[in-house]
One Martini backbone bead per residue (centre of mass of N, CA, C, O) as a GRO file, in nm:
protein
  192
    1MET     BB    1  -2.781  -6.476   0.904
    2ARG     BB    2  -2.778  -6.145   0.865
    3GLU     BB    3  -2.625  -5.878   0.999
    4GLY     BB    4  -2.641  -5.577   1.110
    5PRO     BB    5  -2.554  -5.302   1.220
    6SER     BB    6  -2.417  -5.169   1.460
    7SER     BB    7  -2.489  -4.948   1.706
    8SER     BB    8  -2.253  -4.748   1.645
    9THR     BB    9  -2.308  -4.723   1.343
   10ARG     BB   10  -2.597  -4.621   1.368
   11ALA     BB   11  -2.531  -4.364   1.528
   12ARG     BB   12  -2.348  -4.233   1.314
   13LEU     BB   13  -2.554  -4.233   1.085
   14LEU     BB   14  -2.766  -4.061   1.231
   15ALA     BB   15  -2.580  -3.812   1.281
   16LEU     BB   16  -2.548  -3.756   0.970
   17LEU     BB   17  -2.864  -3.766   0.866
   18LEU     BB   18  -3.049  -3.591   1.050
   19PRO     BB   19  -2.985  -3.298   0.959
   20ALA     BB   20  -3.073  -3.340   0.663
   21TRP     BB   21  -3.362  -3.431   0.721
   22LEU     BB   22  -3.453  -3.175   0.875
   23LEU     BB   23  -3.385  -2.969   0.645
   24ASP     BB   24  -3.589  -3.128   0.437
   25GLY     BB   25  -3.857  -3.167   0.658
   26GLY     BB   26  -3.866  -3.433   0.779
   27CYS     BB   27  -4.200  -3.558   0.860
   28THR     BB   28  -4.339  -3.392   0.595
   29ARG     BB   29  -4.415  -3.575   0.343
   30ASP     BB   30  -4.734  -3.500   0.290
   31ALA     BB   31  -4.660  -3.223   0.266
   32PRO     BB   32  -4.632  -2.954   0.105
   33PRO     BB   33  -4.406  -2.776  -0.033
   34GLU     BB   34  -4.222  -2.517   0.045
   35PRO     BB   35  -4.118  -2.234  -0.034
   36ARG     BB   36  -3.842  -2.092  -0.085
   37ALA     BB   37  -3.648  -1.876   0.052
   38ARG     BB   38  -3.594  -1.531   0.000
   39VAL     BB   39  -3.322  -1.320  -0.036
   40THR     BB   40  -3.325  -0.980   0.030
   41MET     BB   41  -3.243  -0.660   0.077
   42GLU     BB   42  -3.497  -0.594   0.244
   43ALA     BB   43  -3.439  -0.809   0.463
   44ILE     BB   44  -3.167  -0.682   0.552
   45ASP     BB   45  -3.249  -0.367   0.440
   46PRO     BB   46  -3.488  -0.192   0.510
   47PRO     BB   47  -3.677   0.049   0.422
   48ALA     BB   48  -3.708   0.357   0.516
   49ALA     BB   49  -3.881   0.579   0.640
   50ALA     BB   50  -3.973   0.880   0.598
   51PRO     BB   51  -3.840   1.138   0.730
   52SER     BB   52  -3.929   1.428   0.895
   53GLU     BB   53  -3.622   1.461   0.932
   54PRO     BB   54  -3.317   1.510   0.889
   55GLU     BB   55  -3.041   1.347   0.899
   56THR     BB   56  -2.752   1.368   1.104
   57ALA     BB   57  -2.646   1.085   1.030
   58ALA     BB   58  -2.447   0.935   0.833
   59ARG     BB   59  -2.393   0.688   0.638
   60PRO     BB   60  -2.190   0.454   0.591
   61SER     BB   61  -1.899   0.424   0.396
   62VAL     BB   62  -1.646   0.430   0.220
   63PRO     BB   63  -1.342   0.458   0.306
   64GLU     BB   64  -1.097   0.659   0.327
   65LEU     BB   65  -0.758   0.671   0.194
   66GLY     BB   66  -0.660   0.942   0.186
   67PRO     BB   67  -0.417   1.115   0.101
   68PRO     BB   68  -0.199   1.170  -0.105
   69PRO     BB   69   0.103   1.158  -0.155
   70ALA     BB   70   0.333   1.404  -0.106
   71VAL     BB   71   0.527   1.246  -0.273
   72ALA     BB   72   0.605   1.228  -0.623
   73TRP     BB   73   0.668   0.933  -0.716
   74ARG     BB   74   0.878   0.743  -0.886
   75PHE     BB   75   0.898   0.408  -1.027
   76ALA     BB   76   1.166   0.260  -1.155
   77ASP     BB   77   1.279   0.547  -1.337
   78LEU     BB   78   1.563   0.702  -1.376
   79ASP     BB   79   1.594   0.802  -1.668
   80ALA     BB   80   1.334   0.974  -1.673
   81ALA     BB   81   1.416   1.153  -1.432
   82LEU     BB   82   1.671   1.274  -1.561
   83GLU     BB   83   1.526   1.406  -1.800
   84GLU     BB   84   1.333   1.582  -1.634
   85ALA     BB   85   1.555   1.735  -1.477
   86ALA     BB   86   1.685   1.868  -1.723
   87ARG     BB   87   1.430   2.027  -1.815
   88ALA     BB   88   1.375   2.158  -1.506
   89GLY     BB   89   1.638   2.212  -1.330
   90LYS     BB   90   1.690   1.953  -1.151
   91LEU     BB   91   1.708   1.723  -0.918
   92VAL     BB   92   1.765   1.390  -0.790
   93LEU     BB   93   1.565   1.181  -0.579
   94VAL     BB   94   1.678   0.880  -0.426
   95ASP     BB   95   1.498   0.599  -0.287
   96PHE     BB   96   1.643   0.347  -0.111
   97GLY     BB   97   1.486   0.023  -0.070
   98ALA     BB   98   1.278  -0.221   0.112
   99TYR     BB   99   1.019  -0.422   0.205
  100TRP     BB  100   1.180  -0.509   0.490
  101CYS     BB  101   1.226  -0.205   0.571
  102THR     BB  102   1.145  -0.033   0.844
  103ALA     BB  103   1.280   0.248   0.805
  104CYS     BB  104   1.148   0.301   0.531
  105HIS     BB  105   0.853   0.303   0.630
  106GLU     BB  106   0.889   0.529   0.836
  107LEU     BB  107   0.971   0.744   0.632
  108ASP     BB  108   0.710   0.739   0.470
  109VAL     BB  109   0.515   0.808   0.714
  110GLU     BB  110   0.681   1.045   0.882
  111VAL     BB  111   0.778   1.216   0.615
  112PHE     BB  112   0.663   1.169   0.307
  113ALA     BB  113   0.352   1.242   0.404
  114ARG     BB  114   0.418   1.533   0.429
  115PRO     BB  115   0.333   1.826   0.282
  116GLU     BB  116   0.604   1.989   0.321
  117VAL     BB  117   0.777   1.774   0.183
  118GLY     BB  118   0.642   1.767  -0.090
  119ALA     BB  119   0.698   2.063  -0.159
  120PHE     BB  120   1.005   2.056  -0.137
  121VAL     BB  121   1.056   1.832  -0.347
  122ARG     BB  122   0.904   1.951  -0.595
  123GLU     BB  123   1.081   2.215  -0.615
  124ARG     BB  124   1.386   2.049  -0.638
  125PHE     BB  125   1.276   1.757  -0.737
  126VAL     BB  126   1.308   1.437  -0.870
  127ALA     BB  127   1.130   1.153  -0.764
  128VAL     BB  128   1.269   0.830  -0.659
  129GLN     BB  129   1.157   0.494  -0.601
  130LEU     BB  130   1.347   0.207  -0.486
  131ASP     BB  131   1.389  -0.130  -0.515
  132ALA     BB  132   1.688  -0.291  -0.447
  133GLU     BB  133   1.561  -0.599  -0.546
  134LYS     BB  134   1.424  -0.466  -0.805
  135GLY     BB  135   1.473  -0.440  -1.112
  136GLU     BB  136   1.701  -0.173  -1.124
  137GLY     BB  137   1.814  -0.179  -0.833
  138PRO     BB  138   2.073  -0.364  -0.829
  139GLU     BB  139   2.233  -0.196  -1.035
  140LEU     BB  140   2.224   0.077  -0.872
  141VAL     BB  141   2.355  -0.023  -0.616
  142GLU     BB  142   2.624  -0.084  -0.755
  143ARG     BB  143   2.685   0.185  -0.898
  144TYR     BB  144   2.645   0.361  -0.604
  145GLY     BB  145   2.717   0.199  -0.339
  146ILE     BB  146   2.491   0.060  -0.180
  147SER     BB  147   2.468  -0.054   0.187
  148SER     BB  148   2.195   0.090   0.288
  149TYR     BB  149   1.878   0.120   0.462
  150PRO     BB  150   1.812   0.400   0.389
  151THR     BB  151   1.886   0.580   0.077
  152LEU     BB  152   1.969   0.908  -0.013
  153LEU     BB  153   1.998   1.031  -0.344
  154VAL     BB  154   2.179   1.291  -0.510
  155LEU     BB  155   2.127   1.397  -0.845
  156GLU     BB  156   2.216   1.482  -1.133
  157ALA     BB  157   2.099   1.486  -1.456
  158GLY     BB  158   2.365   1.299  -1.537
  159GLY     BB  159   2.405   1.096  -1.265
  160VAL     BB  160   2.562   1.254  -1.061
  161GLU     BB  161   2.677   1.263  -0.753
  162ARG     BB  162   2.616   1.493  -0.475
  163GLY     BB  163   2.466   1.306  -0.250
  164ARG     BB  164   2.405   1.152   0.086
  165ILE     BB  165   2.169   0.957   0.287
  166THR     BB  166   2.205   0.680   0.544
  167ASP     BB  167   1.945   0.774   0.719
  168ALA     BB  168   1.702   0.802   0.926
  169ALA     BB  169   1.519   1.110   0.985
  170PRO     BB  170   1.405   1.380   1.075
  171TRP     BB  171   1.295   1.634   0.888
  172PRO     BB  172   1.478   1.871   0.972
  173GLN     BB  173   1.743   1.715   0.908
  174LEU     BB  174   1.684   1.643   0.613
  175GLN     BB  175   1.647   1.927   0.509
  176VAL     BB  176   1.930   2.031   0.566
  177ALA     BB  177   2.082   1.817   0.403
  178LEU     BB  178   1.943   1.873   0.128
  179GLU     BB  179   2.023   2.171   0.109
  180GLN     BB  180   2.330   2.126   0.115
  181ILE     BB  181   2.346   1.947  -0.134
  182ALA     BB  182   2.203   2.144  -0.336
  183ALA     BB  183   2.423   2.385  -0.287
  184ARG     BB  184   2.621   2.248  -0.426
  185GLU     BB  185   2.837   2.204  -0.651
  186GLY     BB  186   2.880   2.076  -0.932
  187ALA     BB  187   3.094   1.879  -1.097
  188LEU     BB  188   3.131   2.065  -1.349
  189ALA     BB  189   3.168   2.340  -1.202
  190SER     BB  190   3.438   2.251  -1.047
  191LEU     BB  191   3.614   2.226  -1.325
  192GLU     BB  192   3.608   2.541  -1.426
   0.00000   0.00000   0.00000
């Protein structure tokens, strides 16, 4: 005579099948099946009765993303920035950084997000932000001898370097340094 499953096997089998059996209706085999419940938005968020007074608290909505960046960066297109600078009679401000550079991110958040910085940069520069490890970044790092991040490079419209800042600093110090670099005579003017 063949033996059935052991008691431990039966217990495991029962533990696996019992929840499914109960969810499927359990012992109500002879009862007619109930219609499946439908979940509607009204069940989750019932319509409110018309308030007698206007609501004072607005319902939460999609969170604001905040103001647009203060500095209108071009990303990874130095040639176009040089052309625009030539047309506008401006210098080019190139921000060399990397995704892993903590000081670069701090500079973005603490300095370049400020409205007064955006206004200052827009007035004097065409701004380009480059990832030193992607796109044209590695070639430009080599061309301009960039050795640390962040590095802010000020270029004339012809691509000639006028000056650089090689460390993150508070805005007042950066502003003074950028003003001094911008006030220098250009490379071609000094040859005349």
